[in-house]
Coordinates of C-alpha atoms in Angstrom, one line a residue:
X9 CA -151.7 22.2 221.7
X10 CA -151.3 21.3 225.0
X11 CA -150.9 23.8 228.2
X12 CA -149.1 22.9 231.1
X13 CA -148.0 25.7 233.8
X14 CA -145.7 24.2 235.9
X15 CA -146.1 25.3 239.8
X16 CA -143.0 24.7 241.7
X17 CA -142.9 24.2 245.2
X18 CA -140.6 27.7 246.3
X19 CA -143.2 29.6 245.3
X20 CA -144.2 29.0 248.9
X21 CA -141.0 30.5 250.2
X22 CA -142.2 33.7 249.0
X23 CA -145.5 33.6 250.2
X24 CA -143.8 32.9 253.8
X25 CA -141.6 35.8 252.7
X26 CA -138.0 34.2 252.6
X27 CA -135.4 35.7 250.2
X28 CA -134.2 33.3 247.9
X29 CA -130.7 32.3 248.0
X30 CA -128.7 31.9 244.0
X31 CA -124.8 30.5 245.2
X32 CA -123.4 33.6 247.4
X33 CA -125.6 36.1 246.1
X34 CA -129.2 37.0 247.6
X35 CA -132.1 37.8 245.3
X36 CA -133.9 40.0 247.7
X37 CA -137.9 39.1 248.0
X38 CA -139.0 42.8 247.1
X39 CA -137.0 41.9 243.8
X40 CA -138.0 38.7 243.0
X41 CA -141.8 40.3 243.7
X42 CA -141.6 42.7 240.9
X43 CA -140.5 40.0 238.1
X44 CA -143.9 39.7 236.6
X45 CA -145.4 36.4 235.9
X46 CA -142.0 34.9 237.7
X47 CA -141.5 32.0 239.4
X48 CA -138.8 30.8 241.6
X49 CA -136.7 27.3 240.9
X50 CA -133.5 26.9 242.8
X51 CA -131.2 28.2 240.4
X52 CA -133.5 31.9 240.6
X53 CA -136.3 33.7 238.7
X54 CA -137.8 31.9 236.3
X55 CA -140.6 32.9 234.1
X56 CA -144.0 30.7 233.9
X57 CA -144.6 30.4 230.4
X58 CA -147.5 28.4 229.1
X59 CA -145.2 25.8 227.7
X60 CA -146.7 24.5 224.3
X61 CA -146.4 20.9 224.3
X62 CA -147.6 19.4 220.8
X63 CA -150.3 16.6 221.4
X64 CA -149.9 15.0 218.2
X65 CA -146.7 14.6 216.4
X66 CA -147.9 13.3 213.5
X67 CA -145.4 14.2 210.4
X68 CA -142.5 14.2 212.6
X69 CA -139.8 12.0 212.5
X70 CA -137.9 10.6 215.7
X71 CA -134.0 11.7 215.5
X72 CA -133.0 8.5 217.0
X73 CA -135.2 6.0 214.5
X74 CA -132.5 8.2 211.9
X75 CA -130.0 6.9 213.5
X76 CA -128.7 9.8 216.4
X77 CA -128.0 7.8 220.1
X78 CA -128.9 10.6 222.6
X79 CA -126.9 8.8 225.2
X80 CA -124.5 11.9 225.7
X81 CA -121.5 9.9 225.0
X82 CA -121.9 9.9 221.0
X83 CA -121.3 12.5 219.0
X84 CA -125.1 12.6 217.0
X85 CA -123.5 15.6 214.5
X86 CA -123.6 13.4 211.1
X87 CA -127.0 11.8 211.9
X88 CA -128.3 14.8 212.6
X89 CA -127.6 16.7 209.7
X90 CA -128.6 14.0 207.6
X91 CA -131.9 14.2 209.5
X92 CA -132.1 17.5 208.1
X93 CA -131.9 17.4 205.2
X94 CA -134.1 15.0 204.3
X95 CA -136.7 16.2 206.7
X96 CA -138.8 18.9 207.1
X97 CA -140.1 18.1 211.0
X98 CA -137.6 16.6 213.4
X99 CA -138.8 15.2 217.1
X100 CA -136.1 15.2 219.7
X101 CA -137.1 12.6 222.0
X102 CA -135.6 12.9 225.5
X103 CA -131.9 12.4 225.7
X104 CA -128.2 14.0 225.6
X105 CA -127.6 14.5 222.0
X106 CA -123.8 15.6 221.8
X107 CA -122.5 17.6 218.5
X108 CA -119.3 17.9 217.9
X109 CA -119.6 20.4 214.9
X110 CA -122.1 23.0 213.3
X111 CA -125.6 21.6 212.0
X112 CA -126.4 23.5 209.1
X113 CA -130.2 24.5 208.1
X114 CA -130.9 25.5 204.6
X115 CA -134.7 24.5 204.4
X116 CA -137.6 25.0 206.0
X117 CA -137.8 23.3 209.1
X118 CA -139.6 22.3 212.6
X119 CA -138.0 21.2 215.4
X120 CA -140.1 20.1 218.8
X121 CA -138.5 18.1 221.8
X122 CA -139.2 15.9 224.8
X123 CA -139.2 16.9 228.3
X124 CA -135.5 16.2 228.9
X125 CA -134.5 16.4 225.2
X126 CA -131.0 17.9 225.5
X127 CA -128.3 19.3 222.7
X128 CA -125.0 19.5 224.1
X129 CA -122.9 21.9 221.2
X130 CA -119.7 20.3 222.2
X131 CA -117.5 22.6 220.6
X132 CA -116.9 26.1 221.4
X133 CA -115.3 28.8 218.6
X134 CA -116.0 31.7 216.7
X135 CA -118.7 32.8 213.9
X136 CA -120.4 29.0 215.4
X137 CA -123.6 28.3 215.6
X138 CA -125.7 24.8 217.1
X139 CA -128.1 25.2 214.5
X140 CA -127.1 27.9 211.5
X141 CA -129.9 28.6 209.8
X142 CA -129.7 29.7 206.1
X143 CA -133.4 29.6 205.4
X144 CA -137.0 31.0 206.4
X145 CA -139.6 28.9 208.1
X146 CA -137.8 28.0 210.9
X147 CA -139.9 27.0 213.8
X148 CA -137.8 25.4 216.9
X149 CA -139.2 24.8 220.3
X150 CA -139.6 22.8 223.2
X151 CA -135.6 21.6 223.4
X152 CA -132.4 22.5 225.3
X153 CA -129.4 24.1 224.4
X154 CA -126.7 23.9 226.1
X155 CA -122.9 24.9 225.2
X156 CA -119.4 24.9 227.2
X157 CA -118.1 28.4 227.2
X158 CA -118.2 29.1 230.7
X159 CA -117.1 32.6 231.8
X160 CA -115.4 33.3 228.8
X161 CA -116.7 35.6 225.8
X162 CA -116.5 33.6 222.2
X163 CA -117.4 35.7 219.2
X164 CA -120.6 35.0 217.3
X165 CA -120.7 31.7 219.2
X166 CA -125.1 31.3 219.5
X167 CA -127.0 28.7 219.9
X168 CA -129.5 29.5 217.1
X169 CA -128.4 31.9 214.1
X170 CA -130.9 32.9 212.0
X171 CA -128.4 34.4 209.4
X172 CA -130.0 36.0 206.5
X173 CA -128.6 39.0 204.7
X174 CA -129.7 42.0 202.8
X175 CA -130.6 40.2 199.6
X176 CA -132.0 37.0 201.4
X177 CA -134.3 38.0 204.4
X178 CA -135.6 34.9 205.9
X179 CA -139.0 35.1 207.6
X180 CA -141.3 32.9 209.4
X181 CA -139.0 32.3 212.2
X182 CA -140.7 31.1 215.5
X183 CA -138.5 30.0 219.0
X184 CA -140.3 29.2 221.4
X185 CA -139.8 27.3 224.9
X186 CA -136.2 26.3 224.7
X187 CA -133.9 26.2 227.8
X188 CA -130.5 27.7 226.0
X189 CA -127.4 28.1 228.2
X190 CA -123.5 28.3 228.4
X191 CA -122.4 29.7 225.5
X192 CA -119.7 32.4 224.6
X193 CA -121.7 35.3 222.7
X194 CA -125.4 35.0 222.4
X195 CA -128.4 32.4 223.1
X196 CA -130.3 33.6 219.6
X197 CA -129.5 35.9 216.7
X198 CA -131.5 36.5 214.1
X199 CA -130.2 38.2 211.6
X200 CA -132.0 40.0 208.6
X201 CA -134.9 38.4 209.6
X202 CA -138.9 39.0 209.5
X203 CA -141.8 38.4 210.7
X204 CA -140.1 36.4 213.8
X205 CA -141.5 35.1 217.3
X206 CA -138.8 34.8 220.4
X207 CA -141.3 33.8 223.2
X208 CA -141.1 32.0 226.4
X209 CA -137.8 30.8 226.0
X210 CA -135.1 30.7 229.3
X211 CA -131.4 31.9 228.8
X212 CA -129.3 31.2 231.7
X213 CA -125.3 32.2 231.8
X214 CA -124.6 33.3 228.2
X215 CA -121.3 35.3 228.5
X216 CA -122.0 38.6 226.3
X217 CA -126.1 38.4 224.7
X218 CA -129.0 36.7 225.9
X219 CA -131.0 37.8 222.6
X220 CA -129.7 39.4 219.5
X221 CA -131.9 41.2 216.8
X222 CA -129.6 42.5 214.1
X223 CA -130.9 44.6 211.2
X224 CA -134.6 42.9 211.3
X225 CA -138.0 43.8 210.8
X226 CA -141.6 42.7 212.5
X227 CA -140.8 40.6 215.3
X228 CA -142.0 40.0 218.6
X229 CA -140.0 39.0 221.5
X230 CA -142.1 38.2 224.6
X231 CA -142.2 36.2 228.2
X232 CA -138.7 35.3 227.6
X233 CA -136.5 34.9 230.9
X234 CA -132.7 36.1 230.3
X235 CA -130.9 36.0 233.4
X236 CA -126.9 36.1 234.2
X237 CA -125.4 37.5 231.2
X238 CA -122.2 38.7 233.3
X239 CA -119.1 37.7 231.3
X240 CA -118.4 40.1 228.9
X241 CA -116.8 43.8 229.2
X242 CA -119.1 47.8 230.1
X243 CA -120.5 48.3 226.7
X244 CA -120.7 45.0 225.2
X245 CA -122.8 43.0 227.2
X246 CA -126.9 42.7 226.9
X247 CA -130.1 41.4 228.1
X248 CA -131.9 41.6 225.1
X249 CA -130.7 44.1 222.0
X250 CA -132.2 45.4 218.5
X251 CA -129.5 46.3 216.6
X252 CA -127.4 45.9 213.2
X253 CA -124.5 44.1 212.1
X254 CA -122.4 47.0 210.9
X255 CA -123.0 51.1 211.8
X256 CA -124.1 53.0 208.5
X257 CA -123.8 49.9 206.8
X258 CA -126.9 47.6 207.4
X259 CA -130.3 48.6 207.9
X260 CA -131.4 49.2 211.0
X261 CA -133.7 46.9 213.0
X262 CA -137.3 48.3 213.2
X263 CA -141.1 47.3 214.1
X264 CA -140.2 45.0 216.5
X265 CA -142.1 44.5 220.1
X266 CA -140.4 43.2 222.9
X267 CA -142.8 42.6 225.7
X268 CA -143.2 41.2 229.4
X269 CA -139.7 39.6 229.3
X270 CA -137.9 39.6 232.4
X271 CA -134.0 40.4 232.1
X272 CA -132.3 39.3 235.8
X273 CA -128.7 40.4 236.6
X274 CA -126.8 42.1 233.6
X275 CA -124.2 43.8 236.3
X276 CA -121.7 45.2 233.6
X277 CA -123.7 47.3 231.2
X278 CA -127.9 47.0 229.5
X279 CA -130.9 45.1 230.4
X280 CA -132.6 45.7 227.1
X281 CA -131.2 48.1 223.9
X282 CA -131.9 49.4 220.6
X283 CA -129.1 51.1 218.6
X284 CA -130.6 53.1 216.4
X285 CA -133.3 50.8 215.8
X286 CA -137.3 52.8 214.6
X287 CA -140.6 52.0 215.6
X288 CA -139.9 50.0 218.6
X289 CA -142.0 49.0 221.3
X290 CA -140.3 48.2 225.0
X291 CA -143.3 47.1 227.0
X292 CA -144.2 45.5 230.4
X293 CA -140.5 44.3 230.9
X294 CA -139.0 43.6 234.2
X295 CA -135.3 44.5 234.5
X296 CA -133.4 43.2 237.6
X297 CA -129.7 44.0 238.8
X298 CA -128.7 45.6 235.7
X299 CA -126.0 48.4 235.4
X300 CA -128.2 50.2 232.6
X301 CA -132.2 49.4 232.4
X302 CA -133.1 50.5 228.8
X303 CA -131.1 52.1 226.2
X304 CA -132.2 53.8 223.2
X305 CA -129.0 54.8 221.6
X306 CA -127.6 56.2 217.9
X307 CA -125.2 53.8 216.4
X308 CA -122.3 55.7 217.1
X309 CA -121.1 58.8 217.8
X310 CA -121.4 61.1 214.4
X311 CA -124.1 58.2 213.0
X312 CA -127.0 59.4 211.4
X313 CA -128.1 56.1 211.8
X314 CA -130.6 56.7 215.5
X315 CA -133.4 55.6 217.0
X316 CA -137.0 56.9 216.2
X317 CA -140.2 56.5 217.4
X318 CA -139.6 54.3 220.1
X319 CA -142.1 53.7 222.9
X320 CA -140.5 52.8 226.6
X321 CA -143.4 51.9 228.6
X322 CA -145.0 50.2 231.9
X323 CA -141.8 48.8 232.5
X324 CA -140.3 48.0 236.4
X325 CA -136.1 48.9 236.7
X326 CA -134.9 47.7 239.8
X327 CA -130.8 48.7 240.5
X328 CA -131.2 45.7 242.9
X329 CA -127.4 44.8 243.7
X330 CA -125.7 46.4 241.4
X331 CA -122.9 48.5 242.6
X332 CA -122.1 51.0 239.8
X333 CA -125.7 51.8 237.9
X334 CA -126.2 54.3 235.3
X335 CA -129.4 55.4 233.6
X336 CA -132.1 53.5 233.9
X337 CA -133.5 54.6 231.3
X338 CA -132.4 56.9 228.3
X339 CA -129.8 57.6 225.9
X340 CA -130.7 59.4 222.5
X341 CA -129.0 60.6 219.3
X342 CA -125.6 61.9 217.7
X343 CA -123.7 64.4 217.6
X344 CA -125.1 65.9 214.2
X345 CA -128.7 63.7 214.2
X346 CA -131.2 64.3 216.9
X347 CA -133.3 61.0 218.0
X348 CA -137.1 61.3 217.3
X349 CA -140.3 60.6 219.1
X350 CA -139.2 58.8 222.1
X351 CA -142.0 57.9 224.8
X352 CA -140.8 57.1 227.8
X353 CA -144.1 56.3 230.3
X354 CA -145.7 54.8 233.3
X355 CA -142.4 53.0 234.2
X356 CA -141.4 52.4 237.8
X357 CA -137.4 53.2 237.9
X358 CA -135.8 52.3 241.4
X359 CA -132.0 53.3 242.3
X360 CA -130.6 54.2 239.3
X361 CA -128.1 57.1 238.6
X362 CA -124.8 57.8 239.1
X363 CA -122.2 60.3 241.5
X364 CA -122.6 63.2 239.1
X365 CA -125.2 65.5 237.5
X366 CA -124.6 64.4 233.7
X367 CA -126.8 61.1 234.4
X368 CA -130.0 60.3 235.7
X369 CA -132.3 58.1 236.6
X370 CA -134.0 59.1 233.2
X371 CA -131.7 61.0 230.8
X372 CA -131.7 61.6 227.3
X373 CA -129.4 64.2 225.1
X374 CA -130.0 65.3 221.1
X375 CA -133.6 64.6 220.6
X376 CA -136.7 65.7 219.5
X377 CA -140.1 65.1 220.7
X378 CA -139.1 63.6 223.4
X379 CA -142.0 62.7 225.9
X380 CA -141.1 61.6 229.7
X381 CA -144.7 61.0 231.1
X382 CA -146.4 59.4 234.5
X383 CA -142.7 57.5 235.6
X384 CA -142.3 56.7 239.2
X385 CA -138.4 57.3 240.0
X386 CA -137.3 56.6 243.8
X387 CA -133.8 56.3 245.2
X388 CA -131.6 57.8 242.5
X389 CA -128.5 59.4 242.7
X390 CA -127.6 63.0 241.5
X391 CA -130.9 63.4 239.4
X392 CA -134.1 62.2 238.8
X393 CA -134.5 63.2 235.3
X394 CA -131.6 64.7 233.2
X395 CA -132.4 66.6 229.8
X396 CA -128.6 66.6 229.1
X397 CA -127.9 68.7 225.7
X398 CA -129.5 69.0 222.5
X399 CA -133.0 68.4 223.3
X400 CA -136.0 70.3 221.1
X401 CA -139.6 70.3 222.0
X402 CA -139.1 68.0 225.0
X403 CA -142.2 67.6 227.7
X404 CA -141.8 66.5 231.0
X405 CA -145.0 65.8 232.5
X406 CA -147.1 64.0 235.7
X407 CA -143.6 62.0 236.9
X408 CA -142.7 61.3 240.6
X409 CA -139.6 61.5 241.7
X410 CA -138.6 60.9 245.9
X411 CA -135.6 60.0 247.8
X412 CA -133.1 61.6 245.9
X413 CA -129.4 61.0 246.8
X414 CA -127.3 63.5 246.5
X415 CA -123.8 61.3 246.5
X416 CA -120.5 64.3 246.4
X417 CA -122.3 66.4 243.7
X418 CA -125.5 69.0 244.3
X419 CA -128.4 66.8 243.2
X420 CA -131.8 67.8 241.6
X421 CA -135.2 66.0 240.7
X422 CA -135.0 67.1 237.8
X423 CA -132.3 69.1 235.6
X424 CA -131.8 70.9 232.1
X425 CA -128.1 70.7 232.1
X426 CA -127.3 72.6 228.9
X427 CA -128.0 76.0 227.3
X428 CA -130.1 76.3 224.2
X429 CA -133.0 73.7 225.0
X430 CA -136.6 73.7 224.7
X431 CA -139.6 72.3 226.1
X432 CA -142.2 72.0 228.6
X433 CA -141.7 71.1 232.7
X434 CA -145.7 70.8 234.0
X435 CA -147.6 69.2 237.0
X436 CA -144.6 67.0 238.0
X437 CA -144.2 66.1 241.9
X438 CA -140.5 66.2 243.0
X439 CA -139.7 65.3 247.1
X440 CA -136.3 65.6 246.1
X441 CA -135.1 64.5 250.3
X442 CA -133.4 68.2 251.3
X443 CA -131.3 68.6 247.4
X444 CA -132.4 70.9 244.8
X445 CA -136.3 70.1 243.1
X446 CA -134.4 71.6 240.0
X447 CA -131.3 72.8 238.5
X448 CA -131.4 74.7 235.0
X449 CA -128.2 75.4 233.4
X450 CA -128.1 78.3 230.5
X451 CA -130.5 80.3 228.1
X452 CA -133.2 78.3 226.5
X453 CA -137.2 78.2 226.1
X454 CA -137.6 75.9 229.1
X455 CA -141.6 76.5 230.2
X456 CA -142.1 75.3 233.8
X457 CA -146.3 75.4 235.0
X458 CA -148.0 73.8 237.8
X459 CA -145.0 71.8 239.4
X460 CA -145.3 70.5 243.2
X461 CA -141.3 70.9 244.4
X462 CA -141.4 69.8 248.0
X463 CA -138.2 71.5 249.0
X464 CA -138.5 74.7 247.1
X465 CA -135.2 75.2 246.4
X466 CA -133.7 75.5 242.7
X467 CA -130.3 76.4 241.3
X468 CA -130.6 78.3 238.5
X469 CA -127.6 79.2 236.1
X470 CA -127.7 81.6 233.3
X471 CA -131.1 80.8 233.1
X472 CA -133.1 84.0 232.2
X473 CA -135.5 82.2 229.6
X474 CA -136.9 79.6 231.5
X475 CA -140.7 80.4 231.2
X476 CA -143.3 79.9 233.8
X477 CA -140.4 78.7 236.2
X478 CA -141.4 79.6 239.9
X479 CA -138.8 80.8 242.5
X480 CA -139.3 80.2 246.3
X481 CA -137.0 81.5 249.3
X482 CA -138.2 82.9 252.4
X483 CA -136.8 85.4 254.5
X484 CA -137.2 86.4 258.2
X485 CA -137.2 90.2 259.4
X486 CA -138.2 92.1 262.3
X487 CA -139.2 95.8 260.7
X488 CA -139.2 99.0 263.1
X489 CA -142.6 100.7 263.5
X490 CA -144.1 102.2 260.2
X491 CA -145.4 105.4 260.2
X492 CA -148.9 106.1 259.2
X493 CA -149.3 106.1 255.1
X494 CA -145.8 105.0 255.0
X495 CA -143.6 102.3 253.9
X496 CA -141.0 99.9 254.6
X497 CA -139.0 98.7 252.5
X498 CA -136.2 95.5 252.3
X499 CA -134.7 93.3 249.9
X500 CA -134.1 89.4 249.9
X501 CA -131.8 87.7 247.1
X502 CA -133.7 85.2 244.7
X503 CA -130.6 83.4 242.4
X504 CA -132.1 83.9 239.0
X505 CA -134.6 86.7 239.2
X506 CA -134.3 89.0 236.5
X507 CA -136.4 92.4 236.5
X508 CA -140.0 92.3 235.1
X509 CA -140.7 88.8 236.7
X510 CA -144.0 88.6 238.6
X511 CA -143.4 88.2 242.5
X512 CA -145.8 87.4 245.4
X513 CA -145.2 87.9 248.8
X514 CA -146.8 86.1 251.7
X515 CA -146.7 85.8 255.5
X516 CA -148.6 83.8 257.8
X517 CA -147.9 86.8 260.3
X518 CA -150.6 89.2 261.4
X519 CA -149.2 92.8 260.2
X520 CA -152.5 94.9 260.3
X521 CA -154.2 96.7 257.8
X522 CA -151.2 97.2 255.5
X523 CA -150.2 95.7 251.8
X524 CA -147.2 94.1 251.1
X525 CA -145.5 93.9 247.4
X526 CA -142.7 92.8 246.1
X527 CA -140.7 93.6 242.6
X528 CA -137.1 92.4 240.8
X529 CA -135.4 95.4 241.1
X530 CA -131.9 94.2 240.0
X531 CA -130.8 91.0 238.9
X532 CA -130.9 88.4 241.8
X533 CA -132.8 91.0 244.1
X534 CA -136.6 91.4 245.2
X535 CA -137.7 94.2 246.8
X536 CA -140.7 93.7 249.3
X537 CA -142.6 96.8 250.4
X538 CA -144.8 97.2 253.2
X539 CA -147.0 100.0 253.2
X540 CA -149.2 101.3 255.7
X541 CA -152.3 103.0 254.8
X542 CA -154.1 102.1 258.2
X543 CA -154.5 105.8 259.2
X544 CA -152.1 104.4 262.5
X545 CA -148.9 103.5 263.5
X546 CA -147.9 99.9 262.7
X547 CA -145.3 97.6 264.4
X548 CA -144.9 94.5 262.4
X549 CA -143.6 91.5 264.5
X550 CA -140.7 89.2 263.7
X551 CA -142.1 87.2 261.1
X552 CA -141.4 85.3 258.4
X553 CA -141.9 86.1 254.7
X554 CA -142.3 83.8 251.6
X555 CA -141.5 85.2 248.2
X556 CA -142.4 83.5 245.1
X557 CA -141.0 84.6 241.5
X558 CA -142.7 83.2 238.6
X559 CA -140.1 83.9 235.3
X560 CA -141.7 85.6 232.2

C-alpha cells in the first residue's frame, strides 16, 4: 500500500496567520489551529489522512470493461449491479458514474477507486441507500459519493448502509478514504454491524448525520473529517452518533472507539453522541462550532436503556460561532436508571454553556461513578461544571475553570444544583471572573478538600451536609480599647454556617499580644473574640479580618 499525504498550498496562510474564509462565514485561525492533524483546502478544514492508494490491483475488475460509461451523462445503475454480482472486487476508474436507482450488495465485496472516480446517487428518497449492503465483508474505499439533497432532510437516505439486523450481524466492514457528500440523512450507517473500520473518510454537507452507528458492536471510527451537518432540526442532527434503531427495542451499540476525528460546524444540536450506548471510548476528537460537544445520553426519558462505562477524553470543544451552545460535554441517565462509570478527562472545553444555572460547560444528572478529572474549561456561561440531580459517588477533581460568564443568572465554577447528592469536590482551581467559585443547593454528602476558589465567594442553600466545604468572607471593624485580661467580642454573617463548624480567624493587622477566635454561634453567624491577656490596655486599629469556616 501506497502513502501519499497531500500538502496543499493554504497551509501557508496559516503559518502567515490569515483566517480562512468558507462563503460568508469566517473560520477563525485559533479554530482552525486546534483541528488536529487538519489541513486547510478552500472549501475549510480538512483532515490529512494517509490516503491508502492500492499499488497493485490485481483481482480487480475495471467497472467500465463491464460495461458502466462514467461519462456522467449515463445512468451506470444496471451495469453496475451486474458488476456485483458477479464480482467480488470492483475498480472505479476515474469518472462520473451516474445511478439512477439503489445498487444492492448481498456478498462480500471490495470496492477501490481512482483519483477522480465519482458516484453521483441521482435519485433522492427515503429508506435509500447508493450502496445497500445486505452482507459482511464489505470493504469500500478510495471513491466519491456524492448525492442531490441539498438543504433538505430525506429519511434514511445514506450513502452507504450497512443494514444487518439482530439475527444477521454483518462484520468485516472497512470504509475508508471516501469523499461522501449531499445527501438527505446520513453519509454511513452501519447497522447491526461488527468488527467495523470508519477511518479517514471526508463528509461534507449531509443534511441530518455525518456517521451513524446503530445497535453495533467493536468498531472503530478514526481521522474521519465531518463538517457542515446543518440541515436538520435541535435534537436530530449529528456529527458522529452510536446509537440504536428503536429505544428498548434493539441492542444498544457498545465497544466502539471513536478517535481523532474532527467534527467542524454542527450549529443546531451534537458534535459526537452515544445514546445509551456501553463501553465506549471518545478520544482525541476535535469538535468545532457545534451547539452541543459530546453527549452521553439514556435513550429516552423513563429508558433503562443508558450509557455505561463510557470514557470522554483528551478531547478540544471549541463553541467557535455558534450562537446558542449548550453543554459541551455531559448528559447522563433516566429518570428511574442512573448512568454508570462515565470518565470525563483531560479535555479542553471553550465557551460552552448556556443563560441559566441548570447547564454547564460540563453537566451530567442521574449517574453513578461519575469521574470529571484534569478538564480545562474557559469562557462559559452560568457554570463551569454542573452536577444537576441524581448523581451518587461523583468526584470532581484537578479541573480548571476561568472566565466565567455570568449572563442574567448568578453563575458559579462549579455547582451541585440538587438536594440528596453525593461525592467528592478536591484540589480543583476555579477563577470564576467576580461570580460565585461555587453554589450548593440542598442536603447531601457533598465532601469539598483542598480547592483553590479565587473569589471566595460561595452561595450555599440548605446545604448543612456538605463536608469539608470551606467558607470565606471578611469583615472590617474598628474595636474600642480592650481592657487588660478582657475581651471583645463581634459577629460577622457566613451564609451557611451551622454551629460546631471549625472557624479560623486571621488579620494581616498588628493587634498586640492578644488571641483572636472565632465560633458558629447561631446558624449563619460567627462570633470572633478578641481577648487580651497582655497584662495592658489594647487599642486595636481599623483592620480587616478574614474568617474561614470549614463544614463538618
Amino acid at each position: 500500500m501506497k502513502k501519499l499525504i497531500c500538502l496543499l498550498l493554504l497551509i501557508t496562510q496559516i503559518a502567515a496567520g490569515q483566517a480562512i474564509e468558507k462563503g460568508d462565514k469566517l473560520i477563525s485561525n485559533d479554530l482552525v489551529l486546534m483541528a488536529r492533524g487538519a489541513d486547510i483546502d478552500s472549501s475549510g478544514i480538512r483532515i490529512v489522512a494517509e490516503e491508502e492508494t492500492d499499488s497493485n490491483l490485481e483481482g480487480f475488475v475495471n467497472v467500465k470493461s463491464l460495461g458502466a460509461k462514467g461519462d456522467g451523462k449515463t445512468d451506470d445503475r444496471l451495469a453496475l449491479q451486474n458488476a456485483i454480482n458477479a464480482n467480488a472486487k470492483l475498480y472505479f476508474p476515474d469518472g462520473v458514474y451516474t445511478i439512477g436507482n439503489e445498487l444492492m450488495v448481498t456478498k462480500k465485496l471490495t470496492i477501490r477507486g481512482g483519483k477522480k472516480a465519482r458516484i453521483i446517487k441521482n435519485f433522492s428518497s427515503p429508506n435509500t441507500a447508493l450502496f445497500k449492503c445486505k452482507s459482511s465483508d464489505i470493504d469500500i474505499a478510495n471513491v466519491e459519493i456524492k448525492g442531490i439533497s441539498t438543504s433538505k432532510f430525506v429519511q434514511n437516505e445514506y450513502g452507504i448502509h450497512i443494514l444487518g439486523t439482530s439475527s444477521d450481524i454483518h462484520d468485516g466492514i472497512r470504509i475508508v478514504n471516501t469523499r461522501i457528500s449531499t445527501l438527505g440523512h446520513a453519509a454511513i450507517c452501519i447497522e447491526y454491524g461488527k468488527d467495523f473500520i470508519v477511518s479517514g473518510n471526508r463528509i461534507i454537507d449531509i443534511n441530518c448525520t455525518g456517521i451513524e452507528i446503530l445497535s453495533s458492536e467493536k468498531g472503530t471510527i478514526s481521522k474521519n473529517i465531518v463538517r457542515d451537518i446543518n440541515i436538520g432540526s435541535a435534537g436530530n442532527t449529528y456529527g458522529i452518533i452510536l446509537s440504536l434503531r428503536l429505544c428498548d427495542v434493539d441492542l444498544p451499540s457498545r465497544d466502539i472507539v471513536v478517535k481523532n476525528n474532527t467534527v467542524v460546524n454542527v450549529p443546531l444540536w451534537e458534535g459526537i453522541d452515544t445514546h445509551a450506548g456501553q463501553d465506549i471510548q471518545i478520544i482525541g476528537n476535535t469538535i468545532l462550532n457545534c451547539a452541543y460537544g459530546i453527549n452521553a445520553s439514556r435513550c429516552s426519558a423513563t429508558s433503562s436503556m443508558v450509557p455505561e462505562n463510557i470514557t470522554i477524553a483528551n478531547n478540544i470543544i471549541r463553541k467557535g460561532t455558534v450562537q446558542t451552545p449548550g453543554r459541551g460535554i455531559g448528559s447522563g441517565g433516566s429518570s428511574n436508571t442512573y448512568a454508570k462509570n462515565i470518565v470525563v478527562s483531560n479535555n479542553e472545553v471553550d465557551g460552552y454553556g448556556i443563560d441559566n444555572n441548570s447547564e454547564g460547560a460540563i453537566m451530567f444528572y442521574s449517574t453513578k461513578k461519575l469521574k470529571i478529572n484534569a478538564n480545562t474549561i474557559t469562557n462559559s456561561t452560568a457554570s463551569g461544571i454542573n452536577i444537576q440531580n441524581r448523581n451518587e459517588d461523583y468526584v470532581i477533581t484537578k479541573n480548571t475553570i476561568k472566565k466565567l460568564n455570568r449572563g442574567s443568572t448568578n453563575a458559579a465554577g462549579i455547582i451541585i444544583r440538587n438536594a440528596g447528592q453525593s461525592g467528592t469536590v478536591q484540589d480543583n482551581y476555579v477563577d470564576a471572573n467576580k461570580e460565585y467559585s461555587m453554589m450548593v443547593y440542598g442536603k447531601g454528602s457533598n465532601y469539598f478538600k483542598n480547592n483553590t476558589f479565587l473569589s471566595n465567594r460561595g452561595k450555599y442553600i440548605g446545604a448543612e451536609y456538605v463536608k469539608g466545604l470551606e467558607l470565606v468572607e471578611t469583615t472590617t471593624n474598628d474595636l474600642p480599647p480592650i481592657e487588660s485580661n478582657s475581651k471583645a467580642t463581634f459577629t460577622i454573617n457566613v451564609n451557611s454556617a451551622r454551629p460546631g463548624d471549625n472557624v479560623d480567624v486571621s488579620t494581616k493587622a498588628n493587634i498586640g499580644s492578644v488571641s483572636i477566635t472565632g465560633e458558629v454561634s447561631a446558624t449563619n453567624i460567627v462570633t470572633i473574640t478578641i481577648q487580651n491577656n497582655s497584662g495592658k490596655k489594647v487599642d486595636p486599629p481599623l483592620c480587616s479580618y478574614s474568617v474561614k469556616v470549614t463544614k463538618q
